[in-house]
Tab-separated table of C-alpha atoms in Angstrom:
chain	number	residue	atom	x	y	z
A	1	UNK	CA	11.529	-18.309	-27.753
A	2	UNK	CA	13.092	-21.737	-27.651
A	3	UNK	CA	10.578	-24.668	-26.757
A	4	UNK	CA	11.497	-28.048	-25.665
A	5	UNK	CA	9.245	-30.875	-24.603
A	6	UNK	CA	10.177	-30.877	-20.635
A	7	UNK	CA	9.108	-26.887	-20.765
A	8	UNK	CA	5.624	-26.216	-19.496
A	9	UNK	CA	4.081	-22.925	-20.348
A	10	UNK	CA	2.736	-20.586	-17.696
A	11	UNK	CA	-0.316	-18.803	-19.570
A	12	UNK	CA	-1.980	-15.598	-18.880
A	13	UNK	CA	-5.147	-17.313	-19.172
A	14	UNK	CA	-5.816	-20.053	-21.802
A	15	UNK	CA	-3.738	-20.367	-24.965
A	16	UNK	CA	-6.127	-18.750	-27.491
A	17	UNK	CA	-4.095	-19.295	-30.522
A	18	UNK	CA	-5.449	-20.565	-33.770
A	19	UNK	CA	-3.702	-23.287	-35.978
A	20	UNK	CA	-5.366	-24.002	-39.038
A	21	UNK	CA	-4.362	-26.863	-41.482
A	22	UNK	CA	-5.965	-27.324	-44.840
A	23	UNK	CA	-5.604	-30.252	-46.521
A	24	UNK	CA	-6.298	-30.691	-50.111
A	25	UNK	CA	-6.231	-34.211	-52.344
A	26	UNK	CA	-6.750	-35.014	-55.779
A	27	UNK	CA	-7.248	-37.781	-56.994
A	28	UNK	CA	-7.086	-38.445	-61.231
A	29	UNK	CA	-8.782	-40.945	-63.645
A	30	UNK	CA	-9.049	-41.048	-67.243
A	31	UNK	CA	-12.403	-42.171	-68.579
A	32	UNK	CA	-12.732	-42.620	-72.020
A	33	UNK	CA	-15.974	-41.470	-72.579
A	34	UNK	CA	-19.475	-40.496	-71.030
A	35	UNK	CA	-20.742	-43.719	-69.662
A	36	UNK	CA	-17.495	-44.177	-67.951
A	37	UNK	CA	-17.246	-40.756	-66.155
A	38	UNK	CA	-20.645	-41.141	-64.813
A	39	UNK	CA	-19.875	-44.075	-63.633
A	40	UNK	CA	-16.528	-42.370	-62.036
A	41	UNK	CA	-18.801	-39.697	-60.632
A	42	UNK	CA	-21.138	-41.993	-59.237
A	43	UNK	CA	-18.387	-44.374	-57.714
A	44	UNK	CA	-16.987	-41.052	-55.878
A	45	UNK	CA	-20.246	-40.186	-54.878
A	46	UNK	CA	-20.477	-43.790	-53.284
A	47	UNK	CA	-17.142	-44.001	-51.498
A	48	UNK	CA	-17.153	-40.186	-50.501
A	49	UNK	CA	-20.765	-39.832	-49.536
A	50	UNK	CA	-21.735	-37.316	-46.818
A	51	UNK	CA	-21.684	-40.339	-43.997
A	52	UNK	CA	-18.464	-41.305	-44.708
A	53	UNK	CA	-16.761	-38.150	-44.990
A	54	UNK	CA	-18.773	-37.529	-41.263
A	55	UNK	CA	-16.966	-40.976	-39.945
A	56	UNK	CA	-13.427	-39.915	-41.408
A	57	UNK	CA	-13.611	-36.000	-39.653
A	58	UNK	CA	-15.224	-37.888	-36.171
A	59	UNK	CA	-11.999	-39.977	-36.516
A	60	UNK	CA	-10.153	-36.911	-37.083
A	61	UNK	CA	-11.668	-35.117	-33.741
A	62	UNK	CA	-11.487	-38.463	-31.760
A	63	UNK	CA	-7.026	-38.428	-32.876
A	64	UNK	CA	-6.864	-34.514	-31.478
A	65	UNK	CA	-9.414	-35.130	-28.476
A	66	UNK	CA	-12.109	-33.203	-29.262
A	67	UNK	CA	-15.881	-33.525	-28.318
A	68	UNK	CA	-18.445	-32.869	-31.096
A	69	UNK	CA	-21.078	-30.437	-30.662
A	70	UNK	CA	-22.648	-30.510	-33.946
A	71	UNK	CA	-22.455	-32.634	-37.192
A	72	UNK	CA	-24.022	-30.269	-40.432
A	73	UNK	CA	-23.889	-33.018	-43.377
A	74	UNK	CA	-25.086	-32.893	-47.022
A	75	UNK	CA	-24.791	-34.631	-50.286
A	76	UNK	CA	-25.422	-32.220	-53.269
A	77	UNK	CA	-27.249	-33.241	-57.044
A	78	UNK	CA	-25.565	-34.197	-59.175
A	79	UNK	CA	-22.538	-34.781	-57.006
A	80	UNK	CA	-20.520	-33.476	-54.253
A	81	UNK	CA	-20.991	-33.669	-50.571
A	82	UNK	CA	-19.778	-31.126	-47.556
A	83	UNK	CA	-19.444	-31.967	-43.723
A	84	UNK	CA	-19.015	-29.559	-41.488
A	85	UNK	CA	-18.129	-30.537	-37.544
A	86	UNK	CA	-18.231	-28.112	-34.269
A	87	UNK	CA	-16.303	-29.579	-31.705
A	88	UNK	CA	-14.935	-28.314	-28.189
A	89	UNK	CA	-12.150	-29.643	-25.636
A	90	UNK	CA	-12.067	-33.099	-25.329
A	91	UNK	CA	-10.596	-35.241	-22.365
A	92	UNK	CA	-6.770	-34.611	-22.288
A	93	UNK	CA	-4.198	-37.000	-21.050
A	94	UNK	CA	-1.074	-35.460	-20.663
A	95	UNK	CA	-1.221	-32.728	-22.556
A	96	UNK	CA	2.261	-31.655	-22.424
A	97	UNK	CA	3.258	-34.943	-23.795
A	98	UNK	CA	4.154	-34.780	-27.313
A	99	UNK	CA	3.222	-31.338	-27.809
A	100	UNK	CA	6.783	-29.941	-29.194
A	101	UNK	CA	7.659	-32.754	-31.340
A	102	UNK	CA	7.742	-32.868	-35.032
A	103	UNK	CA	6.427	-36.423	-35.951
A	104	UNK	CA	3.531	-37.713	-37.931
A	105	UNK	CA	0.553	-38.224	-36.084
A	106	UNK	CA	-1.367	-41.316	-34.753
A	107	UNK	CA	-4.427	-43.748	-36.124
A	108	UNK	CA	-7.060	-43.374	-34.499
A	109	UNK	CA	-7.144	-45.315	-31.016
A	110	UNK	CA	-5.317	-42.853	-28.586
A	111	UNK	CA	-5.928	-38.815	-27.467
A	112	UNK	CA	-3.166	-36.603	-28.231
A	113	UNK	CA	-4.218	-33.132	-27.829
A	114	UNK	CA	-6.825	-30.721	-26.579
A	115	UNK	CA	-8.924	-28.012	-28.781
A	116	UNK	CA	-11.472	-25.161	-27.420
A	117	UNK	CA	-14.177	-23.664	-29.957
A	118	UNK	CA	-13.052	-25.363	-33.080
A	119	UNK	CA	-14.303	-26.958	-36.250
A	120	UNK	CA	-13.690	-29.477	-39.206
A	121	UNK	CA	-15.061	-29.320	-42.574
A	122	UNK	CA	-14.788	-31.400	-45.469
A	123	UNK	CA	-15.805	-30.284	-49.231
A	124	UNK	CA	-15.341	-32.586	-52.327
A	125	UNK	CA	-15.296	-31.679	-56.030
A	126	UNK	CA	-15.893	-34.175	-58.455
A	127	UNK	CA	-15.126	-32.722	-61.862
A	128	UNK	CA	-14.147	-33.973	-65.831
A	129	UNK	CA	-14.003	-32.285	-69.577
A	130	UNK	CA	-15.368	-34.527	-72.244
A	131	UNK	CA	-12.585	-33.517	-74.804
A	132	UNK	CA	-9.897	-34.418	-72.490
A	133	UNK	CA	-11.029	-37.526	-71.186
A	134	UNK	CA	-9.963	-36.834	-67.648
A	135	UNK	CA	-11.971	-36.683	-64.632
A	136	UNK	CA	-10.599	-35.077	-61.213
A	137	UNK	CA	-12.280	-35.748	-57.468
A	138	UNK	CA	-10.877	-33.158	-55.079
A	139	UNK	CA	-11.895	-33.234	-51.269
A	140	UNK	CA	-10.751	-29.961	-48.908
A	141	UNK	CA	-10.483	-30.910	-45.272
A	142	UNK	CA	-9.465	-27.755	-43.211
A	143	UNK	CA	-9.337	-28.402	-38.812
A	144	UNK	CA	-9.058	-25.288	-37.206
A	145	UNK	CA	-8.187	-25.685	-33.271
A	146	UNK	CA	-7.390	-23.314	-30.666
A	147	UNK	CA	-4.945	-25.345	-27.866
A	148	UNK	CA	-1.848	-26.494	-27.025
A	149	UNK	CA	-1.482	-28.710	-29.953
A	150	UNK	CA	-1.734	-28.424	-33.498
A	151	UNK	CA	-3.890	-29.987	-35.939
A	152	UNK	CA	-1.020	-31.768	-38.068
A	153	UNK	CA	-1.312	-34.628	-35.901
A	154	UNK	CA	-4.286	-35.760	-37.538
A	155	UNK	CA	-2.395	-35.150	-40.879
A	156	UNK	CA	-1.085	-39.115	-41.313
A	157	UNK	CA	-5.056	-40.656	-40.833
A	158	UNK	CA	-6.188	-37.736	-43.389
A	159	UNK	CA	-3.639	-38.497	-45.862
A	160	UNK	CA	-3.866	-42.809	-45.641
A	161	UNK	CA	-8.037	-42.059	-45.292
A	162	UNK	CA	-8.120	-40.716	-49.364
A	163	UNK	CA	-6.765	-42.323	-52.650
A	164	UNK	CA	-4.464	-39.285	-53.422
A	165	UNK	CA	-2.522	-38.615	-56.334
A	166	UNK	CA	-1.359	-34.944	-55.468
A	167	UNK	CA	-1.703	-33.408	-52.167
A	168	UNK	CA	-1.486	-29.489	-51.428
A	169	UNK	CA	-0.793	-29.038	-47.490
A	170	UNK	CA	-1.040	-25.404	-45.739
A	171	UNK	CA	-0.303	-24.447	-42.302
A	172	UNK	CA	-0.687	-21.620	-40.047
A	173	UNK	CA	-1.112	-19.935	-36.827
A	174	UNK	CA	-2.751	-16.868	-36.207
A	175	UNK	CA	-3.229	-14.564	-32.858
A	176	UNK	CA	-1.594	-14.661	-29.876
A	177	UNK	CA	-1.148	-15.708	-26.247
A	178	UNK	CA	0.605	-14.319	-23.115
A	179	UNK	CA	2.766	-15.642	-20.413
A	180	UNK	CA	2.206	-14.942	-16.953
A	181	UNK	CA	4.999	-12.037	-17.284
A	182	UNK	CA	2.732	-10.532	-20.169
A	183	UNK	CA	5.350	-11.519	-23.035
A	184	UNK	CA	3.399	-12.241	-26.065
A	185	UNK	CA	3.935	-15.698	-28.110
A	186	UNK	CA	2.792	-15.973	-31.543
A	187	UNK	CA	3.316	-19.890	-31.772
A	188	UNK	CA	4.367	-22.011	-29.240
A	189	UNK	CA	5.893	-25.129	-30.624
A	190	UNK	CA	8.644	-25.436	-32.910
A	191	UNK	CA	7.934	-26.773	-36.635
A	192	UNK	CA	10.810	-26.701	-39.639
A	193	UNK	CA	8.133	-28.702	-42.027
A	194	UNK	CA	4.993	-30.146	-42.700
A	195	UNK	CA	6.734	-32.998	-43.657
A	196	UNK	CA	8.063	-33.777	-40.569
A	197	UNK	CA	4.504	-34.696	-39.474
A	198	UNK	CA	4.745	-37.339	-42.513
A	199	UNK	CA	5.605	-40.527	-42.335
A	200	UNK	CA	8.934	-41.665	-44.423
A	201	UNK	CA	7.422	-44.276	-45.967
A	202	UNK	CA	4.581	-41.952	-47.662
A	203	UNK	CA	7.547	-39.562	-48.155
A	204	UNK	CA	9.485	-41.762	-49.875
A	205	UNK	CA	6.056	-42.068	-52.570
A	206	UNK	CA	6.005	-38.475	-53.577
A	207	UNK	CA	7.790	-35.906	-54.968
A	208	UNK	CA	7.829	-32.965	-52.202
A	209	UNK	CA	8.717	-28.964	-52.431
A	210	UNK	CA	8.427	-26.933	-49.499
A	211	UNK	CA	6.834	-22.841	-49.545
A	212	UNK	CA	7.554	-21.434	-46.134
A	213	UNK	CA	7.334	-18.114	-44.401
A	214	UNK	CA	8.755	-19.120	-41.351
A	215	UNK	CA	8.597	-15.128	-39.771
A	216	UNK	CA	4.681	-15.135	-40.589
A	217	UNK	CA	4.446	-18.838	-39.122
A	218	UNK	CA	3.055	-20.022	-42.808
A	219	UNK	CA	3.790	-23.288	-43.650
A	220	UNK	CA	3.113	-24.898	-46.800
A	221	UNK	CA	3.594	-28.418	-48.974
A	222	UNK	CA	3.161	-29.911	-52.200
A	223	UNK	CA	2.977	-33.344	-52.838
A	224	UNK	CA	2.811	-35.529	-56.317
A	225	UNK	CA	2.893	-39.364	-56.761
A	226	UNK	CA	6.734	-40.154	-57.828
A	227	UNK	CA	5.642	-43.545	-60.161
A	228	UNK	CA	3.388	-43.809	-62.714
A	229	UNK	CA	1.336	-46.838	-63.707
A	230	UNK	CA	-1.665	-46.519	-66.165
A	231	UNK	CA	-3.085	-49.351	-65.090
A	232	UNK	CA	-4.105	-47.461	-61.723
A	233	UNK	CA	-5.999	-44.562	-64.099
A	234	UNK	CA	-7.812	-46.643	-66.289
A	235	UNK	CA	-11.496	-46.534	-64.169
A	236	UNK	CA	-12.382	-49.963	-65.936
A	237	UNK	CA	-9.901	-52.805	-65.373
A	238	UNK	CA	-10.575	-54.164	-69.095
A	239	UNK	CA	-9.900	-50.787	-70.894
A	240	UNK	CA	-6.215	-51.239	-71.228
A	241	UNK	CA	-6.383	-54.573	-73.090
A	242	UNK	CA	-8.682	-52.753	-76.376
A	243	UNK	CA	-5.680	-49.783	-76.329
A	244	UNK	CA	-2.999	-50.160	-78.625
A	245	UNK	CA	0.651	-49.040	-77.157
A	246	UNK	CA	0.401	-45.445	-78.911
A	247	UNK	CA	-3.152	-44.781	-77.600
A	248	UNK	CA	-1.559	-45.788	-74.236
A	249	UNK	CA	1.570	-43.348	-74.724
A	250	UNK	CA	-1.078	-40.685	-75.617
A	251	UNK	CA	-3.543	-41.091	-72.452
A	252	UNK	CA	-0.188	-41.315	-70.072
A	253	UNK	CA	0.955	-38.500	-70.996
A	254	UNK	CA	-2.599	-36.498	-70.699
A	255	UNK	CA	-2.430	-37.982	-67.439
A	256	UNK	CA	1.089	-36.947	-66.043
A	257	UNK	CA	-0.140	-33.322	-67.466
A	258	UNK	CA	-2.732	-33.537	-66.069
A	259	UNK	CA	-1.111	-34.361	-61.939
A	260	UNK	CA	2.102	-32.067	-62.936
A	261	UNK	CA	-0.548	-28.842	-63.812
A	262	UNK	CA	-1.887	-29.445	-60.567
A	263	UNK	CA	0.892	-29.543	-58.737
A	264	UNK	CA	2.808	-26.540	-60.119
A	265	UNK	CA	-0.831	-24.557	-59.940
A	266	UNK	CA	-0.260	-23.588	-63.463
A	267	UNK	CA	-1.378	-24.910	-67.279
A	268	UNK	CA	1.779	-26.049	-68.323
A	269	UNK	CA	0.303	-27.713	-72.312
């Protein structure tokens, strides 16, 4: 079934399909030794603490137009934190408006879409290996909605709200809804790629490869920083100025490893 954005769909009911979009960044450091991961861990812990991960998913409810029901929020020893948001249909204007186009999503500021019986959760996973000298912060954000409108318009604030390195981007709908002749649809906007609901100038920054399964409506995108500059992995400004150029060839290289084994999901050394 074709959709276009002056069509209107007449429902059997309420569209009870789910769209789910998981969102996955990592972000990579080197740190040289023990006092400087802690200090990584501890400056992740700072800038990704329980609070603000709450204010980045109420920003993320507040772009789809979604009320919050319930905020469950906790920071975990030694590190970590995990926010998890129930929401429910927010105030819709227009609701039709929008709804069938492929284009990256809004800042926060205006209400785009509608959800019913949804949620938002956020997990983050600061890790590092002492031998390696490479520590890794990963945050999960996965919005589940039920509506006329999916999720990935919320996908441009996620992506420009974390300092992200690689990005792993999955989307998919699940269930179904009828018309009012009974004629089931099992998705009810048209979507080619998740990259569409990018925006070119963050496109142009990565390197991108598409995994789709367009009959199953399972849509998925990989995403790795195309330049490289040390200077942005070294967690202390001053540590590049006691390296010598070899040492420097030897932690790059760790490093690109590092983002490429990541983004291929395999161990590649």
């Amino acid at each position: 079934m074709e959709m276009n954005s002056n069509q209107i769909l007449d429902l059997h009911g309420f569209n009870n399909l789910t769209k789910s979009l998981s969102f996955n960044m990592y972000d990579i450091c080197y740190t040289s030794s023990q006092e400087e991961r802690d200090a990584y861990i501890e400056y992740i812990d700072d800038v990704y603490n329980a609070d603000r991960l709450t204010e980045i998913l109420s920003n993320v409810a507040d772009i789809i137009g979604a009320n919050i029901l319930n905020v469950a929020k906790q920071d975990y020893v030694p590190q970590g934190a995990s926010v998890t948001i129930l929401v429910s249909e927010g105030p819709v204007n227009d609701p039709t408006k929008d709804v069938f186009e492929e284009s990256p999503g809004p800042i926060p500021g205006s209400v785009v879409a509608q959800m019913d019986k949804s949620h938002i959760t956020v997990h983050t996973y600061p890790e590092s290996h002492p031998d390696e000298g490479i520590s890794t912060f990963r945050a999960d954000i996965d919005v589940s909605t039920c509506g006329e409108i999916s999720p990935l318009k919320a996908l441009n604030y996620m992506i420009q709200s974390f300092e992200t390195d690689v990005m792993t981007i999955d989307y998919r709908v699940r269930g179904f809804t009828r018309d009012v002749t009974g004629h089931k649809l099992f998705i009810d906007h048209e979507i080619n790629s998740i990259q569409n609901y990018i925006p070119e100038d963050i496109q142009e920054m990565y390197h991108m490869i598409d995994v789709n399964v367009y009959q199953e409506n399972i849509f998925h995108t990989k995403c790795k920083l195309k330049e490289f500059d040390l200077e942005h992995y070294l967690f202390f400004s001053d540590t590049r100025e006691k390296l010598t150029p070899e040492e420097e060839l030897v932690i790059a290289e760790k490093l690109i490893t590092e983002m490429d084994e990541i983004f291929y999901g395999k161990n590649i050394r």
